[in-house]
Tab-separated table of C-alpha atoms in Angstrom:
chain	number	residue	atom	x	y	z
A	1	GLN	CA	42.081	-49.045	34.071
A	2	GLN	CA	45.867	-49.147	33.706
A	3	GLN	CA	45.480	-48.668	29.938
A	4	GLN	CA	43.279	-45.597	30.463
A	5	GLN	CA	45.867	-44.073	32.819
A	6	GLN	CA	48.603	-44.598	30.222
A	7	GLN	CA	46.480	-42.880	27.528
A	8	LEU	CA	45.818	-39.961	29.893
A	9	GLN	CA	49.531	-39.557	30.642
A	10	GLN	CA	50.366	-39.620	26.920
A	11	TRP	CA	47.726	-36.947	26.225
A	12	GLN	CA	49.012	-34.717	29.052
A	13	ALA	CA	52.615	-35.124	27.871
A	14	ALA	CA	51.781	-34.168	24.264
A	15	PRO	CA	52.911	-30.632	23.226
A	16	PRO	CA	50.085	-28.068	22.895
A	17	LEU	CA	48.775	-27.099	19.497
A	18	PRO	CA	50.056	-23.813	18.075
A	19	VAL	CA	47.647	-20.914	18.658
A	20	GLN	CA	46.770	-20.694	14.953
A	21	SER	CA	46.025	-24.430	14.837
A	22	GLN	CA	43.776	-24.102	17.881
A	23	GLN	CA	41.887	-21.275	16.234
A	24	LYS	CA	41.456	-23.260	13.040
A	25	ALA	CA	40.165	-26.203	15.021
A	26	LEU	CA	37.727	-24.149	17.092
A	27	MET	CA	36.603	-21.366	14.737
A	28	PRO	CA	34.358	-22.021	11.726
A	29	ALA	CA	35.625	-21.046	8.316
A	30	PRO	CA	35.012	-17.316	7.697
A	31	ALA	CA	32.101	-16.495	5.407
A	32	ALA	CA	32.915	-15.075	2.014
A	33	PRO	CA	32.882	-11.250	2.184
A	34	ILE	CA	29.735	-9.607	0.832
A	35	PRO	CA	30.683	-7.301	-2.041
A	36	VAL	CA	29.931	-3.654	-1.257
A	37	PRO	CA	28.794	-1.611	-4.279
A	38	THR	CA	31.005	1.324	-5.160
A	39	TYR	CA	29.415	4.615	-4.110
A	40	LYS	CA	28.004	6.274	-7.208
A	41	GLY	CA	26.270	9.358	-5.847
A	42	THR	CA	23.103	10.582	-4.148
A	43	VAL	CA	19.567	10.578	-5.519
A	44	ILE	CA	16.896	12.774	-3.938
A	45	ILE	CA	13.368	11.505	-4.622
A	46	TYR	CA	10.246	13.565	-3.953
A	47	THR	CA	6.728	12.153	-4.333
A	48	PHE	CA	3.556	14.177	-4.743
A	49	GLY	CA	0.081	14.230	-6.267
A	50	LEU	CA	-1.256	16.644	-8.841
A	51	MET	CA	-4.266	17.246	-6.607
A	52	ASN	CA	-2.176	18.216	-3.573
A	53	GLY	CA	-3.303	21.826	-3.810
A	54	PHE	CA	-1.655	23.426	-6.826
A	55	PRO	CA	-3.813	26.472	-7.700
A	56	ASP	CA	-3.224	26.270	-11.450
A	57	ILE	CA	-3.424	22.479	-11.848
A	58	VAL	CA	-6.139	21.070	-9.567
A	59	ASP	CA	-9.105	22.326	-11.602
A	60	ASP	CA	-7.715	20.956	-14.863
A	61	VAL	CA	-6.820	17.569	-13.391
A	62	GLN	CA	-10.186	17.161	-11.646
A	63	THR	CA	-11.941	17.241	-15.001
A	64	ASN	CA	-9.352	15.032	-16.716
A	65	HIS	CA	-7.303	12.676	-14.531
A	66	ASP	CA	-5.092	11.693	-17.459
A	67	LEU	CA	-4.341	15.253	-18.513
A	68	GLN	CA	-0.811	15.547	-19.879
A	69	LEU	CA	0.965	18.538	-18.370
A	70	SER	CA	3.911	20.401	-19.798
A	71	ASP	CA	7.292	20.114	-18.155
A	72	SER	CA	7.173	23.788	-17.183
A	73	ARG	CA	3.869	23.331	-15.308
A	74	ILE	CA	5.213	20.324	-13.436
A	75	ARG	CA	8.375	22.183	-12.477
A	76	GLY	CA	6.272	25.121	-11.344
A	77	ALA	CA	4.195	22.816	-9.153
A	78	ILE	CA	7.341	21.323	-7.626
A	79	GLU	CA	8.778	24.749	-6.819
A	80	TYR	CA	5.429	25.706	-5.273
A	81	LEU	CA	5.633	22.673	-2.990
A	82	LYS	CA	9.251	23.328	-2.130
A	83	ASN	CA	8.402	26.839	-0.991
A	84	ILE	CA	5.593	25.522	1.227
A	85	LYS	CA	7.842	22.823	2.696
A	86	ARG	CA	10.905	25.051	2.989
A	87	LYS	CA	11.242	24.567	6.758
A	88	GLU	CA	11.064	20.768	6.481
A	89	LEU	CA	13.712	20.376	3.837
A	90	ASP	CA	17.415	20.319	4.405
A	91	ALA	CA	19.031	23.450	2.976
A	92	ILE	CA	21.101	21.472	0.480
A	93	HIS	CA	18.127	19.433	-0.702
A	94	PHE	CA	15.974	22.523	-0.989
A	95	ALA	CA	18.559	24.353	-3.046
A	96	ARG	CA	18.997	21.424	-5.400
A	97	PRO	CA	16.785	21.862	-8.492
A	98	ILE	CA	14.691	18.995	-9.791
A	99	ASP	CA	16.475	17.318	-12.693
A	100	PHE	CA	13.397	15.539	-14.013
A	101	ALA	CA	9.874	14.481	-13.076
A	102	VAL	CA	8.355	11.026	-13.488
A	103	ASP	CA	4.656	10.657	-14.334
A	104	THR	CA	3.468	7.337	-12.829
A	105	ARG	CA	-0.155	7.602	-13.996
A	106	GLN	CA	0.494	5.095	-16.782
A	107	PHE	CA	0.126	2.341	-14.187
A	108	SER	CA	-3.269	1.159	-12.957
A	109	ASP	CA	-4.639	3.263	-10.117
A	110	PRO	CA	-4.938	1.171	-6.903
A	111	HIS	CA	-7.757	3.564	-5.935
A	112	ALA	CA	-9.916	1.589	-8.367
A	113	ILE	CA	-9.438	-1.497	-6.174
A	114	GLY	CA	-11.418	-0.677	-3.049
A	115	ARG	CA	-9.393	-2.691	-0.555
A	116	LEU	CA	-6.143	-0.974	-1.537
A	117	THR	CA	-7.386	2.606	-1.173
A	118	TYR	CA	-6.717	2.555	2.574
A	119	HIS	CA	-3.097	1.534	2.047
A	120	LEU	CA	-0.087	3.296	0.567
A	121	GLY	CA	1.769	2.405	-2.600
A	122	THR	CA	4.147	0.200	-0.644
A	123	HIS	CA	1.377	-2.370	-0.120
A	124	PRO	CA	2.575	-5.704	-1.586
A	125	GLU	CA	-0.402	-6.048	-3.939
A	126	THR	CA	0.029	-2.540	-5.335
A	127	MET	CA	3.710	-3.090	-6.034
A	128	HIS	CA	2.927	-6.472	-7.579
A	129	PHE	CA	0.326	-4.931	-9.910
A	130	ILE	CA	2.721	-2.193	-11.037
A	131	ALA	CA	5.598	-4.629	-11.628
A	132	SER	CA	3.222	-6.806	-13.675
A	133	HIS	CA	2.212	-3.919	-15.955
A	134	LYS	CA	3.287	-4.353	-19.562
A	135	SER	CA	5.102	-1.005	-19.622
A	136	PHE	CA	7.060	-1.619	-16.410
A	137	PRO	CA	10.303	-2.901	-18.048
A	138	ALA	CA	10.473	0.112	-20.358
A	139	TRP	CA	9.711	2.435	-17.430
A	140	VAL	CA	12.574	0.987	-15.382
A	141	ALA	CA	15.015	1.315	-18.275
A	142	THR	CA	13.979	4.937	-18.861
A	143	GLN	CA	14.525	5.969	-15.239
A	144	HIS	CA	17.859	4.138	-15.140
A	145	ASP	CA	19.093	5.987	-18.214
A	146	LYS	CA	17.866	9.376	-16.994
A	147	ILE	CA	19.532	9.038	-13.607
A	148	ASN	CA	22.844	8.031	-15.167
A	149	HIS	CA	22.563	10.882	-17.654
A	150	TYR	CA	22.239	13.478	-14.904
A	151	ARG	CA	24.866	11.660	-12.838
A	152	SER	CA	27.370	12.548	-15.551
A	153	GLU	CA	26.805	16.220	-14.674
A	154	SER	CA	26.706	15.976	-10.861
A	155	ASP	CA	27.029	13.379	-8.120
A	156	VAL	CA	23.616	14.496	-6.804
A	157	VAL	CA	20.506	13.752	-8.872
A	158	SER	CA	17.087	15.074	-7.896
A	159	LEU	CA	13.791	13.771	-9.267
A	160	ALA	CA	10.095	13.706	-8.425
A	161	THR	CA	7.517	10.961	-8.983
A	162	TYR	CA	3.895	12.040	-9.180
A	163	CYS	CA	0.400	10.621	-9.585
A	164	LEU	CA	-3.018	12.068	-8.709
A	165	LYS	CA	-2.938	12.193	-4.914
A	166	GLY	CA	0.594	11.188	-3.959
A	167	ARG	CA	-0.464	8.085	-2.054
A	168	HIS	CA	-0.167	5.044	-4.307
A	169	ARG	CA	1.590	4.999	-7.663
A	170	SER	CA	4.133	7.749	-6.982
A	171	VAL	CA	4.999	6.164	-3.619
A	172	ALA	CA	5.333	2.670	-5.095
A	173	CYS	CA	7.550	3.874	-7.933
A	174	ALA	CA	9.739	5.806	-5.516
A	175	GLU	CA	10.182	2.590	-3.530
A	176	PHE	CA	11.179	0.699	-6.687
A	177	LEU	CA	13.766	3.357	-7.494
A	178	ARG	CA	15.074	3.505	-3.922
A	179	HIS	CA	15.525	-0.266	-3.814
A	180	CYS	CA	17.444	-0.443	-7.083
A	181	LEU	CA	19.584	2.588	-6.362
A	182	GLU	CA	20.655	1.496	-2.892
A	183	ALA	CA	21.384	-2.031	-4.127
A	184	THR	CA	23.776	-0.637	-6.741
A	185	GLY	CA	25.758	1.822	-4.660
A	186	TRP	CA	23.655	4.989	-4.500
A	187	ARG	CA	22.623	6.906	-1.403
A	188	THR	CA	18.966	7.957	-1.455
A	189	TYR	CA	16.796	10.536	0.264
A	190	VAL	CA	13.007	10.174	-0.116
A	191	HIS	CA	10.511	12.857	0.873
A	192	HIS	CA	6.735	12.345	0.499
A	193	TRP	CA	5.067	15.736	0.132
A	194	ALA	CA	1.546	14.336	0.503
A	195	ALA	CA	2.237	12.549	3.788
A	196	GLU	CA	1.184	15.356	6.113
A	197	LYS	CA	-2.321	15.982	4.763
A	198	ASP	CA	-3.251	13.398	2.147
A	199	TRP	CA	-2.204	10.273	4.080
A	200	LYS	CA	-4.554	10.906	6.995
A	201	ARG	CA	-7.129	8.394	5.749
A	202	THR	CA	-4.580	5.699	5.002
A	203	CYS	CA	-2.746	3.123	7.099
A	204	LYS	CA	0.348	5.367	6.714
A	205	GLY	CA	2.338	2.266	5.821
A	206	ILE	CA	2.232	0.778	9.328
A	207	CYS	CA	-0.479	-1.885	8.901
A	208	GLU	CA	0.582	-5.525	8.982
A	209	ASP	CA	0.481	-5.909	5.197
A	210	CYS	CA	2.438	-2.748	4.401
A	211	SER	CA	4.978	-3.273	7.172
A	212	GLY	CA	5.767	-6.791	5.933
A	213	LYS	CA	4.282	-8.808	8.791
A	214	THR	CA	2.097	-11.062	6.629
A	215	ASP	CA	2.783	-13.587	3.882
A	216	LYS	CA	1.850	-10.949	1.321
A	217	VAL	CA	5.310	-9.451	1.752
A	218	ARG	CA	6.547	-12.136	-0.631
A	219	MET	CA	4.673	-10.373	-3.426
A	220	ARG	CA	6.527	-7.144	-2.701
A	221	ASP	CA	9.886	-8.904	-2.395
A	222	ALA	CA	9.314	-10.585	-5.757
A	223	ALA	CA	8.335	-7.279	-7.371
A	224	LEU	CA	11.445	-5.547	-6.020
A	225	ALA	CA	13.660	-8.427	-7.146
A	226	GLN	CA	12.136	-8.261	-10.616
A	227	CYS	CA	12.758	-4.517	-10.759
A	228	LEU	CA	16.400	-4.956	-9.745
A	229	LYS	CA	16.937	-7.536	-12.496
A	230	LEU	CA	15.533	-5.059	-15.013
A	231	TRP	CA	17.674	-2.292	-13.547
A	232	GLU	CA	20.916	-4.257	-13.617
A	233	PRO	CA	20.638	-7.222	-16.014
A	234	PRO	CA	23.463	-9.797	-15.718
A	235	ASP	CA	26.504	-8.971	-17.867
A	236	SER	CA	24.883	-5.805	-19.136
A	237	GLY	CA	27.462	-3.381	-17.812
A	238	TRP	CA	24.709	-1.215	-16.382
A	239	CYS	CA	25.216	0.554	-13.084
């Protein structure tokens, strides 16, 4: 007991630790800072379907779903939609012309797989199927190069992805682009033109699979990670 009292007196008589030493002893080592990508610009992404009501396109596409349309017809369809949606679009976004359009019909149509028809293009299986397509790497590289080409002219790039109905492939591809762009320092704005009318018979992206509440989300995460690797390969100098 006498020995314990002596130890206690010695401890009480010892000078206090400096404040910095106390902090080092009590606080864990700070985590390494997460690198923040340098801001590169803004990309506006519209999605739509060729059968969303264009007077001069619907009839042709109904008879031939793979019909190749001229750039002028696609731009005309986009301007038609922009005029209809004028009140919904921010004035700056509305005034910004479309730099280029992206046809996503080269990828397999999820509509052909019955269970995926009810979902949007953000469903994990749909994104997995698109990322597994043989032309996906070349598609990613093409969009990367186009965006950086137009970025050299303006810090705002505007594009549109389209498929037949604006529910699956165009939505999935817009999500791939959004993921890669935001991960590499771009700000994005995504507007789905088909959402108001053509998504009524879908889950609208809020079911458990599409909202990432099931194990299937791993398929989507893997597809997005694969896309990002294609977008920004190590030591490539891409941006």
